[in-house]
Coordinates of N, CA and C in Angstrom, one line a residue:
Chain A
R144 N 7.9 62.3 7.4 CA 8.9 62.3 6.7 C 9.5 60.6 6.5
K145 N 9.4 60.6 5.8 CA 10.0 59.0 5.0 C 11.4 58.3 5.5
E146 N 10.7 57.6 5.7 CA 11.5 56.5 6.1 C 13.5 56.7 5.5
V147 N 13.1 57.1 4.6 CA 14.7 56.9 3.5 C 14.5 57.9 2.1
E148 N 14.7 58.6 1.6 CA 14.3 60.0 0.6 C 16.0 60.1 0.0
Q149 N 15.2 60.1 -1.4 CA 16.1 60.6 -3.0 C 15.8 61.1 -3.6
D150 N 16.1 62.0 -4.2 CA 15.9 62.5 -5.2 C 16.2 61.7 -6.2
P151 N 14.3 61.8 -7.1 CA 13.9 60.6 -7.8 C 14.5 60.8 -9.1
G152 N 15.3 62.0 -9.7 CA 15.4 62.4 -10.7 C 14.6 63.0 -11.5
P153 N 14.7 62.1 -13.2 CA 16.1 61.1 -13.4 C 17.1 62.1 -14.1
F154 N 18.8 61.4 -13.3 CA 20.0 62.6 -13.7 C 20.3 61.9 -14.7
N155 N 20.2 62.7 -16.2 CA 20.9 62.4 -17.3 C 22.1 63.1 -17.0
V156 N 22.8 62.2 -17.6 CA 24.8 62.7 -17.6 C 25.0 62.4 -19.2
P157 N 26.6 62.8 -19.7 CA 27.3 62.4 -20.4 C 28.3 61.8 -19.9
E158 N 28.4 60.5 -20.8 CA 30.1 59.5 -20.2 C 30.7 60.1 -20.2
G159 N 31.4 59.2 -19.6 CA 32.5 60.8 -18.4 C 32.6 61.4 -17.7
A160 N 31.1 61.7 -17.4 CA 31.5 62.8 -16.2 C 30.9 61.9 -14.5
T161 N 31.4 63.1 -13.9 CA 31.3 62.4 -12.2 C 29.3 62.6 -11.8
V162 N 28.7 62.0 -11.2 CA 27.7 62.3 -10.6 C 27.1 61.6 -9.3
A163 N 27.0 62.6 -8.9 CA 26.7 62.2 -6.7 C 25.3 61.9 -7.0
F164 N 25.0 61.3 -5.7 CA 23.7 60.8 -5.2 C 23.3 61.1 -3.7
N165 N 22.0 61.7 -3.4 CA 22.5 62.0 -1.9 C 20.7 61.4 -1.1
C166 N 21.3 60.8 -0.2 CA 20.0 59.9 0.3 C 19.9 60.8 2.3
T167 N 18.9 60.5 2.5 CA 18.5 60.4 4.1 C 17.5 59.8 4.6
Y168 N 17.3 59.7 6.1 CA 17.1 58.3 6.5 C 16.8 59.4 7.5
S169 N 15.5 58.7 8.6 CA 15.2 59.2 9.6 C 15.0 58.4 10.9
N170 N 15.8 56.9 10.6 CA 15.3 56.6 11.8 C 16.9 56.5 12.1
S171 N 17.2 57.3 13.2 CA 18.6 57.2 13.9 C 19.4 56.1 14.4
A172 N 18.3 55.0 14.6 CA 19.0 53.7 15.2 C 18.8 52.6 14.4
S173 N 19.0 53.1 12.8 CA 19.3 52.8 11.4 C 20.7 52.2 12.0
Q174 N 20.9 50.7 12.0 CA 22.5 49.4 11.5 C 23.3 49.7 10.8
S175 N 22.9 49.4 9.5 CA 23.5 49.7 8.5 C 23.3 50.2 7.2
F176 N 23.8 50.4 5.8 CA 23.8 51.2 5.0 C 24.3 50.7 3.5
F177 N 23.8 50.5 2.8 CA 24.1 50.4 1.5 C 23.3 51.2 0.4
W178 N 24.3 50.4 -0.9 CA 23.5 51.7 -2.1 C 23.1 50.0 -2.6
Y179 N 22.4 50.1 -3.8 CA 21.8 49.2 -4.5 C 21.7 49.4 -5.8
R180 N 21.8 48.9 -7.2 CA 21.5 48.9 -8.7 C 20.8 48.4 -8.6
Q181 N 19.1 48.8 -9.3 CA 18.6 48.0 -10.1 C 18.3 48.1 -11.3
D182 N 17.9 47.2 -12.2 CA 17.8 48.0 -13.5 C 16.5 47.3 -13.7
C183 N 15.7 48.4 -14.6 CA 14.6 47.8 -14.9 C 13.8 46.4 -15.0
R184 N 12.7 46.2 -14.2 CA 12.0 45.2 -14.0 C 13.4 43.9 -13.3
K185 N 14.8 43.9 -12.8 CA 14.9 43.1 -12.6 C 15.1 43.6 -10.5
E186 N 16.2 42.3 -9.8 CA 16.5 42.6 -8.5 C 16.7 43.5 -8.5
P187 N 17.3 43.9 -6.9 CA 18.5 45.4 -6.9 C 19.2 44.3 -6.3
K188 N 20.5 44.9 -6.7 CA 21.8 44.0 -6.5 C 22.3 44.6 -5.7
L189 N 23.7 44.6 -4.9 CA 23.8 45.2 -4.1 C 25.2 45.6 -4.5
L190 N 25.2 47.1 -4.7 CA 26.9 47.7 -5.8 C 28.1 47.6 -4.2
M191 N 27.4 48.6 -2.9 CA 28.0 48.9 -1.8 C 28.3 49.0 -0.7
S192 N 28.4 48.3 0.6 CA 27.9 49.3 1.6 C 28.7 50.2 2.0
V193 N 27.7 51.1 3.3 CA 28.5 52.0 3.1 C 28.5 52.5 4.8
Y194 N 30.2 52.9 4.7 CA 30.7 53.1 6.4 C 31.2 54.8 6.4
S195 N 31.2 55.0 7.8 CA 31.3 56.1 8.5 C 32.6 57.2 7.4
S196 N 33.6 56.0 7.9 CA 34.7 56.5 7.5 C 34.8 56.3 5.6
G197 N 33.6 56.5 5.4 CA 34.2 56.0 3.6 C 34.2 55.2 2.7
N198 N 33.5 54.9 2.2 CA 34.5 53.8 2.0 C 34.5 53.3 -0.1
E199 N 35.5 52.9 -1.0 CA 35.9 53.3 -2.9 C 35.8 51.5 -2.8
D200 N 35.1 51.2 -4.2 CA 35.2 50.4 -4.8 C 35.3 50.8 -6.5
G201 N 36.6 50.9 -6.7 CA 36.4 51.5 -8.2 C 36.4 52.8 -8.5
R202 N 35.3 53.4 -10.1 CA 34.8 54.6 -10.0 C 33.4 54.9 -8.7
F203 N 33.2 53.5 -7.8 CA 32.3 54.5 -6.6 C 33.0 54.5 -5.4
T204 N 32.3 55.6 -4.4 CA 32.8 56.2 -3.3 C 31.6 56.7 -2.8
A205 N 31.0 55.9 -1.9 CA 30.1 56.1 -0.8 C 30.4 57.0 0.5
Q206 N 29.9 57.8 1.7 CA 30.0 57.8 2.2 C 28.5 58.1 3.6
L207 N 28.7 57.9 4.5 CA 28.4 57.7 5.7 C 28.3 59.0 6.7
N208 N 27.5 60.2 6.6 CA 27.5 60.6 7.8 C 26.2 60.4 9.0
R209 N 26.7 59.7 10.0 CA 25.5 59.1 10.8 C 24.8 60.8 11.5
A210 N 25.7 62.0 12.5 CA 25.3 63.0 12.6 C 24.0 63.4 11.7
S211 N 24.1 64.0 10.5 CA 23.3 64.2 9.9 C 22.5 63.4 9.3
Q212 N 22.1 62.1 9.4 CA 22.1 60.7 8.9 C 21.2 61.2 7.2
Y213 N 22.3 60.7 6.8 CA 23.2 61.3 5.8 C 23.9 60.2 4.9
I214 N 23.3 59.9 3.5 CA 24.3 58.8 3.0 C 24.5 59.1 1.6
S215 N 26.1 59.2 1.0 CA 25.9 60.2 -0.5 C 26.5 58.3 -1.2
L216 N 26.8 58.9 -2.5 CA 27.7 58.2 -4.0 C 27.8 58.9 -4.8
L217 N 29.0 58.7 -4.9 CA 29.8 59.2 -6.1 C 30.4 58.0 -7.2
I218 N 29.6 58.5 -8.0 CA 30.5 57.8 -9.4 C 31.6 58.6 -10.8
R219 N 32.5 57.6 -10.7 CA 33.4 58.7 -11.5 C 33.6 57.8 -12.9
D220 N 34.0 59.2 -13.6 CA 33.9 59.0 -15.2 C 33.1 57.5 -15.6
S221 N 31.8 57.8 -15.5 CA 30.3 57.3 -15.8 C 30.4 56.6 -16.7
K222 N 30.2 54.8 -17.2 CA 30.0 54.5 -18.3 C 28.9 54.2 -18.8
L223 N 28.4 54.0 -20.0 CA 26.9 53.6 -20.1 C 26.5 52.7 -19.3
S224 N 27.3 52.0 -18.8 CA 26.7 50.5 -18.1 C 26.1 51.1 -16.8
D225 N 26.3 52.2 -16.4 CA 26.1 52.5 -15.2 C 24.6 53.1 -15.5
S226 N 24.0 53.1 -16.8 CA 22.5 53.5 -16.3 C 21.5 52.5 -15.7
A227 N 20.9 52.7 -14.8 CA 20.3 52.0 -13.4 C 19.2 53.3 -12.8
T228 N 18.6 52.4 -11.7 CA 18.3 53.0 -10.5 C 18.8 53.0 -9.6
Y229 N 19.8 53.9 -8.5 CA 20.3 53.8 -7.3 C 18.8 54.0 -6.9
L230 N 19.5 52.8 -5.5 CA 18.4 52.7 -4.6 C 19.4 52.6 -3.2
C231 N 19.3 53.5 -2.4 CA 19.3 54.2 -1.0 C 18.5 52.7 -0.2
V232 N 19.4 51.9 0.8 CA 18.7 51.2 1.6 C 19.2 51.1 2.5
V233 N 18.5 51.1 4.1 CA 18.9 50.9 5.6 C 18.6 49.8 6.1
N234 N 19.3 49.2 7.3 CA 19.3 47.8 8.0 C 18.8 48.5 9.2
L235 N 17.8 48.1 9.4 CA 17.4 48.6 10.7 C 16.7 47.4 11.7
I236 N 17.2 46.8 13.1 CA 16.9 46.5 14.4 C 15.3 47.2 14.9
S237 N 14.3 46.3 14.6 CA 13.2 46.5 15.1 C 13.0 46.0 16.5
N238 N 12.2 46.4 16.9 CA 11.8 46.2 18.8 C 12.2 44.9 18.9
F239 N 11.3 44.3 18.0 CA 11.2 42.8 18.4 C 12.9 41.9 17.8
G240 N 14.5 42.8 17.6 CA 14.9 41.7 17.1 C 15.2 41.5 16.0
N241 N 14.4 41.5 14.9 CA 14.7 41.4 13.1 C 15.3 42.6 12.9
E242 N 15.5 42.0 11.9 CA 16.7 43.1 11.1 C 15.4 43.0 9.4
K243 N 15.9 44.5 8.7 CA 15.1 44.2 7.5 C 15.4 45.3 7.0
L244 N 15.3 45.4 5.5 CA 15.6 46.6 5.1 C 14.6 47.2 4.4
T245 N 14.5 48.7 4.5 CA 14.3 49.7 4.1 C 14.5 50.7 3.0
F246 N 13.9 51.1 1.4 CA 14.5 50.7 0.7 C 13.9 52.5 0.7
G247 N 14.7 53.5 -0.2 CA 14.7 54.9 -0.3 C 13.4 54.6 -2.2
T248 N 12.7 55.4 -2.1 CA 11.9 55.2 -4.0 C 13.2 54.8 -5.2
G249 N 14.2 55.6 -4.9 CA 15.7 54.9 -6.0 C 16.1 56.1 -7.0
T250 N 17.1 56.5 -7.3 CA 17.0 57.8 -8.3 C 17.8 56.8 -9.9
R251 N 17.2 57.3 -10.2 CA 17.3 57.0 -12.1 C 18.3 57.7 -12.6
L252 N 19.7 57.1 -13.1 CA 20.5 57.5 -13.6 C 20.6 57.0 -15.5
T253 N 20.5 58.1 -16.4 CA 20.8 57.5 -17.7 C 21.9 58.6 -18.0
I254 N 22.9 57.7 -18.8 CA 24.6 58.2 -19.3 C 24.2 58.0 -20.5
I255 N 24.4 59.0 -21.1 CA 24.3 59.0 -22.8 C 25.4 59.2 -23.0
P256 N 25.6 59.1 -24.4 CA 26.7 58.3 -25.3 C 27.6 60.2 -25.3
Chain B
E172 N 28.4 31.5 -8.1 CA 27.6 32.6 -6.7 C 26.5 31.6 -6.8
P173 N 26.1 31.6 -5.8 CA 24.6 31.0 -4.6 C 23.8 31.4 -5.3
E174 N 23.1 31.7 -6.2 CA 21.6 32.1 -6.2 C 19.9 31.8 -5.4
V175 N 19.3 32.8 -4.9 CA 18.6 32.7 -4.9 C 17.1 32.5 -6.4
T176 N 16.6 31.2 -6.3 CA 15.5 30.9 -7.5 C 14.1 31.1 -7.2
Q177 N 13.2 31.9 -8.0 CA 11.5 31.9 -8.3 C 11.5 31.6 -9.1
T178 N 10.1 30.9 -8.9 CA 9.2 31.1 -10.3 C 7.6 31.2 -9.4
P179 N 6.7 31.4 -10.6 CA 7.4 31.7 -12.0 C 7.8 32.8 -12.2
S180 N 8.6 33.2 -12.9 CA 8.6 34.8 -13.6 C 7.9 35.4 -13.6
H181 N 6.8 35.0 -14.1 CA 5.5 35.9 -14.1 C 4.5 35.0 -14.5
Q182 N 3.3 35.8 -13.7 CA 2.3 35.0 -13.2 C 0.6 35.6 -13.8
V183 N 0.0 36.0 -14.7 CA -1.2 36.2 -14.8 C -2.2 35.7 -13.7
T184 N -3.5 36.4 -13.0 CA -4.4 35.6 -12.3 C -5.4 36.5 -12.9
Q185 N -6.8 35.8 -12.0 CA -7.6 36.6 -11.6 C -8.2 37.0 -10.4
M186 N -9.1 38.0 -10.4 CA -9.3 38.6 -9.2 C -9.6 37.5 -8.3
G187 N -9.2 37.8 -7.2 CA -10.3 36.5 -6.6 C -9.6 35.2 -6.4
Q188 N -8.5 34.9 -7.5 CA -7.5 33.2 -7.3 C -6.7 33.4 -6.0
E189 N -6.8 32.3 -5.7 CA -5.3 32.0 -5.2 C -4.1 31.4 -6.1
V190 N -2.6 33.1 -5.8 CA -1.5 31.8 -5.9 C -0.9 31.5 -4.9
I191 N 0.3 31.1 -5.8 CA 1.2 30.8 -4.5 C 2.7 31.0 -5.8
L192 N 3.8 31.8 -5.1 CA 4.8 32.3 -5.6 C 6.1 31.2 -4.6
R193 N 6.7 30.9 -5.5 CA 7.8 30.1 -4.8 C 8.9 30.6 -5.0
C194 N 10.4 30.1 -4.3 CA 11.6 30.5 -3.3 C 12.3 29.3 -3.3
V195 N 13.7 29.3 -3.2 CA 13.9 28.4 -3.3 C 15.9 29.2 -2.9
P196 N 15.3 30.0 -1.4 CA 16.9 30.2 -1.1 C 17.8 28.9 -0.9
I197 N 19.0 30.2 -0.6 CA 20.0 29.1 -0.8 C 20.7 28.7 0.5
S198 N 20.7 27.5 0.7 CA 20.9 26.4 1.0 C 21.6 26.5 2.6
N199 N 22.1 27.2 2.8 CA 22.8 27.5 4.6 C 22.2 28.5 4.6
H200 N 21.5 29.9 4.3 CA 20.9 30.4 4.5 C 19.7 30.5 5.9
L201 N 19.7 31.3 7.1 CA 18.7 31.3 7.8 C 17.6 32.0 8.0
Y202 N 17.5 33.4 7.1 CA 16.4 33.9 7.1 C 16.1 34.2 5.8
F203 N 15.0 34.7 6.0 CA 14.5 34.7 4.4 C 13.2 35.5 4.4
Y204 N 13.0 36.1 3.0 CA 12.1 37.6 3.4 C 11.3 37.4 2.3
W205 N 9.9 38.6 2.2 CA 9.6 38.3 1.1 C 9.0 40.4 0.8
Y206 N 10.0 40.4 0.3 CA 9.3 42.1 -0.7 C 8.7 41.8 -1.9
R207 N 7.8 43.6 -2.1 CA 7.6 43.7 -2.9 C 7.9 45.1 -3.3
Q208 N 7.1 45.3 -5.2 CA 7.7 46.4 -5.9 C 6.7 46.8 -6.7
I209 N 4.8 47.5 -6.4 CA 4.5 47.8 -6.9 C 5.5 48.7 -8.4
L210 N 4.6 48.4 -9.9 CA 5.4 49.8 -10.8 C 5.6 50.6 -10.2
G211 N 6.7 51.4 -10.2 CA 7.8 52.7 -9.8 C 7.4 53.0 -8.8
Q212 N 7.0 52.0 -7.7 CA 6.8 52.8 -6.4 C 9.1 52.0 -6.0
K213 N 8.4 52.0 -4.4 CA 9.8 51.6 -4.2 C 9.5 50.1 -3.7
V214 N 10.8 49.8 -3.8 CA 10.7 48.2 -2.5 C 10.2 48.2 -1.6
E215 N 9.4 47.3 -0.9 CA 8.6 47.2 0.5 C 8.9 45.8 0.7
F216 N 9.1 45.9 2.6 CA 8.8 44.6 3.2 C 7.6 44.1 3.1
L217 N 7.7 42.9 3.1 CA 6.3 42.3 3.1 C 6.5 41.0 4.6
V218 N 7.6 40.5 4.8 CA 7.8 39.3 6.1 C 8.8 38.8 6.1
S219 N 9.9 38.5 7.6 CA 10.9 37.8 7.4 C 10.4 36.6 8.4
F220 N 11.1 36.1 8.1 CA 11.5 34.6 8.3 C 12.0 33.6 8.6
Y221 N 11.9 33.1 9.8 CA 13.4 32.3 10.4 C 13.3 31.3 11.6
N222 N 14.2 30.6 11.9 CA 13.2 29.1 12.0 C 12.4 28.7 12.1
N223 N 11.6 28.6 11.0 CA 10.6 28.0 9.9 C 9.4 28.7 10.9
E224 N 9.5 30.0 11.5 CA 8.1 30.3 12.0 C 8.2 32.3 11.2
I225 N 7.1 33.3 10.8 CA 6.9 34.0 10.9 C 8.1 35.3 12.0
S226 N 9.0 36.0 11.4 CA 9.3 36.7 12.9 C 9.3 38.1 12.6
E227 N 8.8 38.6 11.7 CA 8.4 40.1 11.7 C 7.5 40.1 10.3
K228 N 6.8 40.9 10.3 CA 6.2 41.0 8.9 C 5.3 42.8 9.3
S229 N 4.8 42.9 7.8 CA 4.5 44.8 7.7 C 3.1 44.7 7.4
E230 N 2.6 45.5 8.1 CA 1.0 46.4 7.7 C 0.3 45.7 6.3
I231 N 0.9 45.5 5.5 CA 0.6 45.1 3.8 C 0.7 43.9 3.9
F232 N 1.2 42.8 5.4 CA 1.4 41.3 5.5 C -0.2 41.0 5.7
D233 N -1.2 41.4 4.8 CA -2.5 41.2 6.5 C -3.0 39.5 6.3
D234 N -4.5 39.3 6.6 CA -4.5 38.0 6.5 C -4.8 36.8 5.3
Q235 N -4.5 38.0 4.0 CA -4.7 37.1 2.3 C -3.3 36.4 2.3
F236 N -2.0 37.6 3.1 CA -1.1 36.8 2.9 C -0.5 35.4 4.0
S237 N 0.0 34.6 3.6 CA 1.1 33.9 4.2 C 1.9 33.2 4.0
V238 N 2.7 32.7 4.4 CA 4.5 32.3 3.7 C 4.9 30.7 4.5
E239 N 5.3 30.1 4.3 CA 5.8 28.2 4.6 C 6.9 28.2 4.2
R240 N 7.1 26.8 4.5 CA 9.0 26.6 3.9 C 8.3 24.8 4.2
P241 N 8.4 24.7 3.4 CA 6.9 23.7 3.2 C 7.6 22.3 3.5
D242 N 9.0 22.6 2.4 CA 10.0 20.8 2.3 C 11.1 20.8 3.1
G243 N 11.7 22.3 3.5 CA 13.1 22.2 4.2 C 14.1 23.5 3.0
S244 N 13.2 23.2 1.8 CA 14.3 23.6 0.8 C 13.2 25.3 0.0
N245 N 12.2 24.7 -0.1 CA 11.4 26.0 -0.9 C 10.6 26.7 0.3
F246 N 10.6 28.0 -0.4 CA 10.0 29.1 0.6 C 8.6 29.4 -0.2
T247 N 7.7 29.8 0.4 CA 6.3 29.8 -0.6 C 5.8 31.2 -0.2
L248 N 5.5 32.4 -0.8 CA 4.3 32.8 -0.4 C 3.0 33.1 -0.8
K249 N 1.9 33.4 -0.6 CA 0.9 32.6 -0.8 C -0.1 33.6 -0.7
I250 N -1.3 33.8 -1.5 CA -2.2 35.4 -1.2 C -3.2 34.8 -2.3
R251 N -4.3 34.5 -0.6 CA -5.8 33.8 -0.9 C -6.7 34.1 -1.6
S252 N -6.7 35.7 -1.8 CA -7.7 36.0 -2.9 C -7.3 37.0 -3.5
T253 N -6.7 37.3 -4.7 CA -5.5 38.0 -4.9 C -6.8 39.7 -5.4
K254 N -6.4 40.7 -5.1 CA -6.8 42.4 -5.6 C -6.0 42.6 -6.7
L255 N -6.2 43.5 -7.6 CA -5.4 44.0 -8.3 C -4.8 45.0 -7.8
E256 N -4.9 45.0 -6.4 CA -3.2 46.3 -6.0 C -2.1 45.2 -5.8
D257 N -2.9 44.0 -5.6 CA -2.3 42.3 -5.2 C -0.4 42.9 -6.7
S258 N -0.7 43.4 -7.7 CA -0.3 43.3 -9.3 C 0.7 44.6 -8.4
A259 N 2.4 43.5 -8.7 CA 3.7 44.1 -8.3 C 5.0 42.8 -8.6
M260 N 5.8 43.2 -8.7 CA 6.8 42.2 -8.3 C 7.2 41.7 -7.0
Y261 N 7.1 40.2 -7.1 CA 7.7 40.0 -5.1 C 8.9 39.7 -6.1
F262 N 9.7 39.9 -4.6 CA 11.2 39.3 -4.6 C 11.6 38.9 -3.3
C263 N 12.0 37.4 -3.1 CA 12.3 36.5 -2.5 C 14.0 37.0 -1.9
A264 N 14.1 36.5 -0.7 CA 16.0 37.3 -0.4 C 16.3 36.1 0.7
S265 N 17.2 35.5 1.1 CA 17.9 35.3 1.8 C 19.5 35.5 1.9
V266 N 19.3 35.6 4.0 CA 20.3 35.9 4.4 C 21.4 35.3 5.2
W267 N 22.4 35.1 5.5 CA 23.8 34.2 6.0 C 23.9 34.7 7.4
A268 N 24.5 36.3 6.9 CA 25.0 36.5 8.6 C 24.8 38.4 8.0
E269 N 24.6 39.1 9.0 CA 24.0 40.5 9.3 C 24.0 41.2 7.4
N270 N 23.8 41.7 6.8 CA 23.6 42.2 5.8 C 23.8 41.6 4.6
G271 N 23.8 40.0 4.7 CA 24.9 39.3 3.7 C 23.1 38.7 3.1
Y272 N 22.5 40.0 1.9 CA 21.5 40.2 1.5 C 21.5 39.5 0.1
T273 N 20.8 38.5 -0.4 CA 20.8 37.9 -2.2 C 18.8 37.7 -2.5
F274 N 18.9 38.7 -3.2 CA 17.7 38.7 -3.8 C 18.1 37.8 -4.9
G275 N 16.8 37.1 -5.4 CA 16.1 36.4 -6.3 C 15.5 37.4 -7.1
S276 N 15.1 36.5 -8.4 CA 14.9 37.7 -9.9 C 13.7 38.6 -9.9
G277 N 12.6 37.5 -9.1 CA 11.6 37.8 -8.9 C 10.2 37.4 -9.7
T278 N 9.4 37.8 -8.3 CA 8.3 37.2 -9.8 C 7.1 38.0 -10.3
R279 N 6.7 38.6 -11.1 CA 5.8 39.8 -11.8 C 4.6 39.3 -12.1
L280 N 3.9 39.4 -10.6 CA 2.2 39.4 -10.2 C 1.2 40.3 -11.3
T281 N 0.5 40.0 -11.8 CA -0.7 40.6 -13.0 C -1.6 40.0 -12.3
V282 N -2.2 40.7 -11.9 CA -3.6 40.4 -11.3 C -4.8 41.4 -12.0
V283 N -5.6 40.2 -13.2 CA -6.9 40.8 -14.4 C -8.3 40.9 -13.5

């Protein structure tokens, strides 16, 4: 089983639509969870952290279900500028006490005018 | 906003040559990382560095790879004898506190 698994897409949705991404992770010891955004040939940029209580940042809502090892991202009223690849990322403390980010393959989103 | 700076932005090298990728982390950050992303694939962990030594490395980070912090500011990744499969984007990241990762804009390495 992949450490972090995402539907690669592509998702092509009309401007103004709501789109949802899902992600599962395999290691129950994972400590913290994020959604990153990556534009073509650019670095990953943090979109938002994900908490069990659910959290919202403007049009973006993220949710974590630790029991199911499942993370979600909802984008409402999508804009053309939301077109990007969305990376599900998990932070794990290793047996050596070091932390590192583990990335999913990403879900590609294209917003259509 | 503080940035992680990487140079060069693009490097083309012949197979078997040595390359050094450079990173200037954010000055008060303590943990440094290298990640790579082969075109069309996911971002993969290579190595973490803390207190002037490697704290963890992945299976990818074999004897051909090394990291250094030669002067207290720069953080370098060296590939001794490049292979075609080393072609990828290489991202440096630095961290201040838990979860505060800042990535550089990356170096695109092309091995021909």
